[in-house]
Amino acid sequence: MTHTYRELVLGGVLIAPIVTYAAAALFLFLLLRPLLRLVGFARFFSNPSLAELSLYITLFGLLALIF
């Protein structure tokens, strides 16, 4: 089973799908940050920055897997 990737075209320039997924994951992560701050996400981890990075990587992986 092959997965066909569709490139994003901006002004005649082809953008690789991985860049699109990374930008979408960043957008979703930035939308989630206020909610994470509200529930006290940082208190649950000894290294909150690493936990946020892991969450971003998880979002990125899910986007790449689903789309």
mmCIF file of C-alpha atoms in Angstrom:
data_model
loop_
_atom_site.group_PDB
_atom_site.id
_atom_site.type_symbol
_atom_site.label_atom_id
_atom_site.label_comp_id
_atom_site.label_asym_id
_atom_site.label_seq_id
_atom_site.Cartn_x
_atom_site.Cartn_y
_atom_site.Cartn_z
ATOM 1 C CA MET A 1 0.000 0.000 0.000
ATOM 2 C CA THR A 2 1.540 3.289 -1.049
ATOM 3 C CA HIS A 3 0.652 6.664 0.341
ATOM 4 C CA THR A 4 0.583 9.496 -2.163
ATOM 5 C CA TYR A 5 1.657 12.846 -0.790
ATOM 6 C CA ARG A 6 0.293 16.039 -2.243
ATOM 7 C CA GLU A 7 2.709 18.932 -2.364
ATOM 8 C CA LEU A 8 1.565 22.401 -1.398
ATOM 9 C CA VAL A 9 2.129 24.985 -4.133
ATOM 10 C CA LEU A 10 2.687 28.584 -3.021
ATOM 11 C CA GLY A 11 3.451 31.028 -5.795
ATOM 12 C CA GLY A 12 4.751 28.305 -8.075
ATOM 13 C CA VAL A 13 7.070 26.865 -5.406
ATOM 14 C CA LEU A 14 6.493 23.303 -4.301
ATOM 15 C CA ILE A 15 6.504 22.875 -0.525
ATOM 16 C CA ALA A 16 7.297 19.382 0.754
ATOM 17 C CA PRO A 17 4.489 17.655 2.667
ATOM 18 C CA ILE A 18 6.672 17.345 5.770
ATOM 19 C CA VAL A 19 6.899 21.145 6.000
ATOM 20 C CA THR A 20 3.114 21.385 5.765
ATOM 21 C CA TYR A 21 2.713 18.805 8.535
ATOM 22 C CA ALA A 22 5.253 20.600 10.726
ATOM 23 C CA ALA A 23 3.459 23.938 10.285
ATOM 24 C CA ALA A 24 0.062 22.368 11.003
ATOM 25 C CA ALA A 25 1.423 20.633 14.116
ATOM 26 C CA LEU A 26 2.914 23.924 15.316
ATOM 27 C CA PHE A 27 -0.415 25.681 14.761
ATOM 28 C CA LEU A 28 -2.298 22.985 16.710
ATOM 29 C CA PHE A 29 0.283 23.058 19.482
ATOM 30 C CA LEU A 30 0.017 26.841 19.815
ATOM 31 C CA LEU A 31 -3.762 26.481 20.056
ATOM 32 C CA LEU A 32 -3.365 23.872 22.807
ATOM 33 C CA ARG A 33 -0.867 25.833 24.940
ATOM 34 C CA PRO A 34 -3.439 28.057 26.722
ATOM 35 C CA LEU A 35 -5.484 24.972 27.579
ATOM 36 C CA LEU A 36 -2.378 23.181 28.844
ATOM 37 C CA ARG A 37 -1.463 26.180 30.980
ATOM 38 C CA LEU A 38 -5.008 26.277 32.370
ATOM 39 C CA VAL A 39 -4.942 22.632 33.494
ATOM 40 C CA GLY A 40 -1.423 22.915 34.951
ATOM 41 C CA PHE A 41 0.397 20.731 32.428
ATOM 42 C CA ALA A 42 3.829 21.898 33.644
ATOM 43 C CA ARG A 43 3.208 20.665 37.200
ATOM 44 C CA PHE A 44 2.954 17.041 36.068
ATOM 45 C CA PHE A 45 6.486 16.867 34.628
ATOM 46 C CA SER A 46 9.956 17.475 35.987
ATOM 47 C CA ASN A 47 10.983 18.939 32.624
ATOM 48 C CA PRO A 48 7.943 20.738 31.117
ATOM 49 C CA SER A 49 9.843 21.896 28.023
ATOM 50 C CA LEU A 50 10.680 18.320 27.098
ATOM 51 C CA ALA A 51 7.060 17.288 27.676
ATOM 52 C CA GLU A 52 5.870 20.065 25.352
ATOM 53 C CA LEU A 53 8.390 19.009 22.714
ATOM 54 C CA SER A 54 7.126 15.442 23.015
ATOM 55 C CA LEU A 55 3.559 16.651 22.571
ATOM 56 C CA TYR A 56 4.568 18.571 19.428
ATOM 57 C CA ILE A 57 6.327 15.506 18.007
ATOM 58 C CA THR A 58 3.251 13.409 18.767
ATOM 59 C CA LEU A 59 1.008 15.890 16.936
ATOM 60 C CA PHE A 60 3.434 15.949 14.014
ATOM 61 C CA GLY A 61 3.498 12.153 13.837
ATOM 62 C CA LEU A 62 -0.279 11.880 13.981
ATOM 63 C CA LEU A 63 -0.686 14.402 11.171
ATOM 64 C CA ALA A 64 1.861 12.561 9.035
ATOM 65 C CA LEU A 65 0.146 9.244 9.742
ATOM 66 C CA ILE A 66 -3.424 10.384 9.144
ATOM 67 C CA PHE A 67 -2.923 12.651 6.147
#
